[in-house]
Short mmCIF file of C-alpha atoms in Angstrom, two decimals:
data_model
loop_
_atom_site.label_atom_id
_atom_site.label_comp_id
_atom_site.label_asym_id
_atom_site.label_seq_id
_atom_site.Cartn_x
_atom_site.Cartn_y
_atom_site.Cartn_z
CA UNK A 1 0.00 0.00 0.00
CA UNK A 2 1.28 3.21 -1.00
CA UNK A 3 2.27 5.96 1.63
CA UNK A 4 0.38 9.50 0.43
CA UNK A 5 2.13 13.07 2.29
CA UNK A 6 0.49 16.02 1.82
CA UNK A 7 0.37 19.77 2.75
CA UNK A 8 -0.91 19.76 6.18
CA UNK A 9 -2.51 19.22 9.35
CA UNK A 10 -5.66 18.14 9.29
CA UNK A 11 -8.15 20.32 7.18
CA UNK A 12 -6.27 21.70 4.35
CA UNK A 13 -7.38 21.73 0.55
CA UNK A 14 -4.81 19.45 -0.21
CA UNK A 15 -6.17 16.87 2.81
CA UNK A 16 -9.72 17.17 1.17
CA UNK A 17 -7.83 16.56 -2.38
CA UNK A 18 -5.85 13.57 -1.15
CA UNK A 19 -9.04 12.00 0.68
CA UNK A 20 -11.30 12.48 -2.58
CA UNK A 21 -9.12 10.99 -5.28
CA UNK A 22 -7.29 7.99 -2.83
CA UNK A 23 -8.76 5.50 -0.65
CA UNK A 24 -7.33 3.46 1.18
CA UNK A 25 -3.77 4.47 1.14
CA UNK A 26 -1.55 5.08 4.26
CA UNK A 27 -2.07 9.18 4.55
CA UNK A 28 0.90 11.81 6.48
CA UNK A 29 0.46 15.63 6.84
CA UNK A 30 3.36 18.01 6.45
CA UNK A 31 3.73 21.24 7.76
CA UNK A 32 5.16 22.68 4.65
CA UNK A 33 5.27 22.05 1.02
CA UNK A 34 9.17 21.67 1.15
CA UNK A 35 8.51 19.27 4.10
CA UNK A 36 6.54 16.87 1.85
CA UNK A 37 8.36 17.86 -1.73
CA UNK A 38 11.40 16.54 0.25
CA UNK A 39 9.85 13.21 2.29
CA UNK A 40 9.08 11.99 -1.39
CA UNK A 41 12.50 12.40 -2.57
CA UNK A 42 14.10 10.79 0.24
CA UNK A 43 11.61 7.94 0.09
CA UNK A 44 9.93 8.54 3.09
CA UNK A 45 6.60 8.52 1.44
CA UNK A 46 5.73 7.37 -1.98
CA UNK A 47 3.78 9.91 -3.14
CA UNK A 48 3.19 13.53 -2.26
CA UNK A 49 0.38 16.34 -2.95
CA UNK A 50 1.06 19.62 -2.95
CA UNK A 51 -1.11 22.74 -4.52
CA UNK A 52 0.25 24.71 -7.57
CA UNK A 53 -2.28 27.00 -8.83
CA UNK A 54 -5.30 28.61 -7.92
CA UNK A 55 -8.00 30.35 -10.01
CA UNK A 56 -7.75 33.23 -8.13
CA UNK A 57 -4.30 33.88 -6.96
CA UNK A 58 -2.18 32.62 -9.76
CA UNK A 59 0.53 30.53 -9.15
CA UNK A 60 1.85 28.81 -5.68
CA UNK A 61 5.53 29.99 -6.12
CA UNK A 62 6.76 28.30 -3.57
CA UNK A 63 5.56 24.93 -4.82
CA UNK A 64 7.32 25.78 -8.77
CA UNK A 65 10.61 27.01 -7.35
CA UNK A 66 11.48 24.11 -5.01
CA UNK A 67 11.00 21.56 -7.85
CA UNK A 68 13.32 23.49 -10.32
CA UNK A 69 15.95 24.69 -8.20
CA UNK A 70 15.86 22.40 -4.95
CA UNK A 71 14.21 18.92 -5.84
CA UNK A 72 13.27 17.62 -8.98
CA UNK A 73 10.51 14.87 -9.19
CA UNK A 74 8.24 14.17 -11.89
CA UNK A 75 4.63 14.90 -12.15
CA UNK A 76 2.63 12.12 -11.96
CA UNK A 77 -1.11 13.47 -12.10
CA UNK A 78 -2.74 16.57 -11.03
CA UNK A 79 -5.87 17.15 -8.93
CA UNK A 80 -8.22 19.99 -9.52
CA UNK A 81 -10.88 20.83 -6.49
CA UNK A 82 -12.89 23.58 -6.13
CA UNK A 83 -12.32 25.72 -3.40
CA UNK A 84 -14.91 27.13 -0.86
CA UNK A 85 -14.19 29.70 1.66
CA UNK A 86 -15.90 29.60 5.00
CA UNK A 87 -15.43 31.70 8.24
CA UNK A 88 -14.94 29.52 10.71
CA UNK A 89 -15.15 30.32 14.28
CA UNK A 90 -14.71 28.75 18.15
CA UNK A 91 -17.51 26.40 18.62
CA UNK A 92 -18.68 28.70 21.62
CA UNK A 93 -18.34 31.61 20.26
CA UNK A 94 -22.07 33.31 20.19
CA UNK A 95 -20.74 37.09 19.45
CA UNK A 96 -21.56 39.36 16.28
CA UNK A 97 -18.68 39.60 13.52
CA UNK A 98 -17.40 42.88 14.97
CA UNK A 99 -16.35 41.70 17.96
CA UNK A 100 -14.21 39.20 15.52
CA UNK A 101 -10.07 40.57 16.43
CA UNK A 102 -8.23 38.39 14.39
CA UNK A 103 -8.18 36.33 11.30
CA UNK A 104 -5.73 33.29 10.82
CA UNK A 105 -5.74 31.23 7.34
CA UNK A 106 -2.86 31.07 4.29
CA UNK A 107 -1.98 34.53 2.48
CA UNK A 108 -4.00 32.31 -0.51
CA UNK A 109 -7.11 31.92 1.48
CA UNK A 110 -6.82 35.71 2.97
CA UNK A 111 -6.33 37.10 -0.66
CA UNK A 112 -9.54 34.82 -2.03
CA UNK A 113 -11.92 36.58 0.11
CA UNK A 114 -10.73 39.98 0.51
CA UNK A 115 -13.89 41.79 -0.25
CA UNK A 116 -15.61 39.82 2.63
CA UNK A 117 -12.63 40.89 4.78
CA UNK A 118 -13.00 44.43 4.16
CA UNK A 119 -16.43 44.93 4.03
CA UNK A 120 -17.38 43.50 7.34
CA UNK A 121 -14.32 43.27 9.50
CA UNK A 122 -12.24 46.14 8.12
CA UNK A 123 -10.73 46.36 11.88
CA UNK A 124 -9.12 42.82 12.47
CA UNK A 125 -5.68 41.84 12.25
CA UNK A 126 -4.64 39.41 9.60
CA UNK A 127 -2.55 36.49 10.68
CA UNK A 128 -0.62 34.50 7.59
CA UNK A 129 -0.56 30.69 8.67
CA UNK A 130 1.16 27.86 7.14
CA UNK A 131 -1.97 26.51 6.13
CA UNK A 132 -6.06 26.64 6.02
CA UNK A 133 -5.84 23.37 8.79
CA UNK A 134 -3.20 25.29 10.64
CA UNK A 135 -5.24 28.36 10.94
CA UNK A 136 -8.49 26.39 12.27
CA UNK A 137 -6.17 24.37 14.66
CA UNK A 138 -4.75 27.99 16.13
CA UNK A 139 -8.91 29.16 16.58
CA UNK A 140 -9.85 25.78 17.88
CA UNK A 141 -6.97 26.27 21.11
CA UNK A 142 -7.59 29.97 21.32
CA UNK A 143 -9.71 31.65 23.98
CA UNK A 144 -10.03 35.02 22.36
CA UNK A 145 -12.58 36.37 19.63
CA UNK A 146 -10.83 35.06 16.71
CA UNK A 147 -11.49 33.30 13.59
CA UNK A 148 -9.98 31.42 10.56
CA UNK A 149 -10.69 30.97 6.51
CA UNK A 150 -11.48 27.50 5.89
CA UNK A 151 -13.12 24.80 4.49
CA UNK A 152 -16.06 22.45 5.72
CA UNK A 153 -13.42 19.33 6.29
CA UNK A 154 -11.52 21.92 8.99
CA UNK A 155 -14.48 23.10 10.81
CA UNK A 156 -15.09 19.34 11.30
CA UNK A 157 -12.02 18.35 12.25
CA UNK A 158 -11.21 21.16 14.86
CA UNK A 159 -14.84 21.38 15.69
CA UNK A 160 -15.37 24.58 14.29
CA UNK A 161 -18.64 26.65 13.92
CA UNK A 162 -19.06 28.17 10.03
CA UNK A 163 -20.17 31.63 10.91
CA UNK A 164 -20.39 32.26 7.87
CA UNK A 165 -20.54 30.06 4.32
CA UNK A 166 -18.89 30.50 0.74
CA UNK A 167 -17.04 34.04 2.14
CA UNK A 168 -14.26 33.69 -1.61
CA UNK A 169 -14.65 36.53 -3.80
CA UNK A 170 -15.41 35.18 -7.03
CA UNK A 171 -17.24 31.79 -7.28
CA UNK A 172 -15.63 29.64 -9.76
CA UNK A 173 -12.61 29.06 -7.66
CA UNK A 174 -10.48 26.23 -8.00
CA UNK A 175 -6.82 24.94 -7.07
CA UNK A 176 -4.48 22.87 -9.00
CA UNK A 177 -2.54 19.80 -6.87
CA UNK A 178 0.49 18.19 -8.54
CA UNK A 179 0.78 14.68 -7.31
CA UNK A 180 4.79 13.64 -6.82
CA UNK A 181 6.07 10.56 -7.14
CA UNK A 182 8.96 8.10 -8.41
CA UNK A 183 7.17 5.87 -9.87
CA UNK A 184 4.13 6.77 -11.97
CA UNK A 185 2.77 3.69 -11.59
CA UNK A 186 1.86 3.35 -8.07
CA UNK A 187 -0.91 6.41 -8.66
CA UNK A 188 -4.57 4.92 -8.43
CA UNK A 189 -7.07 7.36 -8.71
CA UNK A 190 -10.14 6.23 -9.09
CA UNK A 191 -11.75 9.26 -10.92
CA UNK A 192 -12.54 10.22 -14.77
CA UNK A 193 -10.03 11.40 -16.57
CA UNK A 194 -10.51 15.08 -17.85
CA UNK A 195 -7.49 15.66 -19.99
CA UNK A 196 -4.06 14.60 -20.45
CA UNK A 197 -1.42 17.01 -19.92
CA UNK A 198 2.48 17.95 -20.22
CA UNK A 199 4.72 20.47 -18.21
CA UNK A 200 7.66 21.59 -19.61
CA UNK A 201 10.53 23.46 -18.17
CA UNK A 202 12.40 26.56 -21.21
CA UNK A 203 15.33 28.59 -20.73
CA UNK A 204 15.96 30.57 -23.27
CA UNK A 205 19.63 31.17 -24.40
CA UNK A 206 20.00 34.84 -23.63
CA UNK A 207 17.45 38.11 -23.93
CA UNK A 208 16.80 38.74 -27.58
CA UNK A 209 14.00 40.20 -29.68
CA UNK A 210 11.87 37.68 -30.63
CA UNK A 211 12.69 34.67 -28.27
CA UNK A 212 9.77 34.15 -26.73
CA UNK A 213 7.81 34.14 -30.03
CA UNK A 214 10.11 31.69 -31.47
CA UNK A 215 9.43 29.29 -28.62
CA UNK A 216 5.58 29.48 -29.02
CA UNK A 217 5.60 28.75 -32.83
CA UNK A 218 7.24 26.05 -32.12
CA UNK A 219 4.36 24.88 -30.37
CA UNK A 220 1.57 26.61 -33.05
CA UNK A 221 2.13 25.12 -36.05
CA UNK A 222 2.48 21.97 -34.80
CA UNK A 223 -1.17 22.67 -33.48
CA UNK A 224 -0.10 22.09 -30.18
CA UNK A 225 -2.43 23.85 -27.71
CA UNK A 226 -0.77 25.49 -24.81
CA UNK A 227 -2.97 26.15 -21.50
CA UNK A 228 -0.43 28.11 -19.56
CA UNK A 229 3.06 29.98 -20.03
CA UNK A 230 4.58 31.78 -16.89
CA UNK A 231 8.08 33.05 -16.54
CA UNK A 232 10.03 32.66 -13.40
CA UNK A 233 13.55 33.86 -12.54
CA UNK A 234 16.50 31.16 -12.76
CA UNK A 235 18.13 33.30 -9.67
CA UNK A 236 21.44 33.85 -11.25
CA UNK A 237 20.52 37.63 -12.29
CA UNK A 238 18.06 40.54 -13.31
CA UNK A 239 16.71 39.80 -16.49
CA UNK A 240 17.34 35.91 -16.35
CA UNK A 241 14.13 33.96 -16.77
CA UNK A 242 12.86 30.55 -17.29
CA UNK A 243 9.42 29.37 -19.03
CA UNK A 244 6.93 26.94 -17.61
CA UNK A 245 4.78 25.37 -20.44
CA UNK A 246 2.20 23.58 -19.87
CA UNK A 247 1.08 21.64 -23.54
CA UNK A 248 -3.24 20.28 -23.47
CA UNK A 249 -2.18 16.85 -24.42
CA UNK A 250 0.27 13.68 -23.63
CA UNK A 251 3.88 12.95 -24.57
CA UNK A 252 4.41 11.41 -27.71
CA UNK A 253 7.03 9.98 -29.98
CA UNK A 254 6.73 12.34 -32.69
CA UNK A 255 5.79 16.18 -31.96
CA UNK A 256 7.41 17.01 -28.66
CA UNK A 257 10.70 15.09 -29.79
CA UNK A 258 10.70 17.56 -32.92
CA UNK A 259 9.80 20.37 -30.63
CA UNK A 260 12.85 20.02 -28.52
CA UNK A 261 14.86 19.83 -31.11
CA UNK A 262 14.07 22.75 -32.68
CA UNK A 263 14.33 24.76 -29.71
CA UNK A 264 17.62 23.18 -28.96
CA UNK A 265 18.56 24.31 -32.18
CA UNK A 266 17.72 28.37 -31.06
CA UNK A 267 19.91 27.50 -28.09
CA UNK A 268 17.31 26.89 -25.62
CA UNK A 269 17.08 24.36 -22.86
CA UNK A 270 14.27 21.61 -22.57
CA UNK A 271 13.40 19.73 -19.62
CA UNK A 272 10.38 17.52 -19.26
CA UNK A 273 8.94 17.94 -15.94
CA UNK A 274 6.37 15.43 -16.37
CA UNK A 275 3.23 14.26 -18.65
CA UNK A 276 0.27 13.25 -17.08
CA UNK A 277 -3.34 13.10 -16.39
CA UNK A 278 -5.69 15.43 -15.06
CA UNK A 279 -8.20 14.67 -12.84
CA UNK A 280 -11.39 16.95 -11.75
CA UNK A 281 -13.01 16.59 -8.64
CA UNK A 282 -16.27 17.31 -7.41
CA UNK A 283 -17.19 17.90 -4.17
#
């Protein structure tokens, strides 16, 4: 039975995306995404889940950088859940929102439901936590008006009161999770697949007009649909950037080998950084 690590404690996204698409499996909670990047790599767990994107707040940096410059594993499958805010409170709290001092949940979570934030508790002090399940664990021991930005599974698990449901600005919300592993063929989800996918990592050979574009048309007239581009800085300068590519369909034997080496040819770098399928959940 495979081991399953994830971005924890108890009550995160990435909890109620491991518990939806496994069952069964031995399950550990990290603290950080590091934490669980690395317990994969060292073979402490088999696989690990981690969030990437989110509809609302872009990328997870944290998540991107530490697989290209710290540890590189290969994406196995990704996870999409929807994400729903709730403001969660101490189970005997009976006050009005006002009297709310403090809000605890992850600078994502904060940022997702902003307009709540500052249209009814303008006055309380924003606390960044580690994660959503963190955040309702710190309300849960506290014995002080305060509150956390959650979801459903971390009210339960801390038993929380939701003061308050759906609290997210904008309602079609929804987080990417990479699954990490070794081997690709321990991963048993037992879900529809939605699309197949491929991630691949560009560095272009210096600044110069025109680079970018030469890239992409690589990809166009091949008809190769691409879902995402983001540049992110390789760290050894100003200026010096890297491209994350993610290509709408699965590795093959005959376009993405001719698309490598054509941009090997312009002097750029390709790295695979894995092809796989993605799953959507619903909740």
């Amino acid at each position: 039975m495979s081991k399953i690590g994830y971005l924890g404690p108890k009550g995160t996204f990435t909890k109620l995306a491991v518990d939806t698409a496994f069952n069964g499996e031995e399950k550990q909670s990290f603290e950080t995404i590091p934490e669980c990047i690395d317990a994969v790599y060292e073979n402490q767990i088999d696989i690990g889940v981690v969030p990437i994107e989110n509809a609302i707040e872009g990328t997870v940096q944290l998540t991107v950088d530490y697989l290209v410059h710290q540890v590189r594993l290969p994406i196995t499958a990704e996870i999409v859940v929807p994400i729903q805010q709730h403001f969660l409170v101490h189970e005997n709290f009976t006050g009005q929102l006002d009297e709310i001092q403090e809000v605890y949940s992850h600078s994502h979570a904060i940022a997702q439901c902003q307009q709540y934030l500052h249209k009814f508790i303008p006055n309380a002090t924003i606390h960044f936590s580690s994660s959503t399940g963190k955040a309702a664990e710190i309300v849960s021991k506290a014995n002080k008006p305060i509150a956390a930005i959650g979801n459903k599974l971390a009210a339960k698990e801390y038993d929380l009161n939701i003061y308050k449901e759906n609290i997210h600005d904008y309602p079609n919300n929804h987080t990417r999770f990479v699954v990490l592993s070794k081997d690709k063929n321990i991963i048993n989800i037992n879900h529809p697949v939605k699309m197949e996918k491929t991630t691949l990592l560009i560095t272009l050979p210096s600044d110069y007009a025109g680079a970018l574009h030469q890239v992409i048309s690589a990809f166009a007239w091949r008809k190769m649909n691409l879902s995402k581009i983001e540049s992110r800085p390789t760290k050894t300068g100003l200026g010096n950037y890297f491209f994350i590519i993610d290509v709408n369909q699965s590795l093959d034997d005959v376009l993405f080998p001719s698309v490598k080496a054509e941009l090997e040819a312009l002097g750029c770098s390709v790295t695979l950084l894995g092809s796989y399928p993605v799953f959507q959940m619903h909740l």
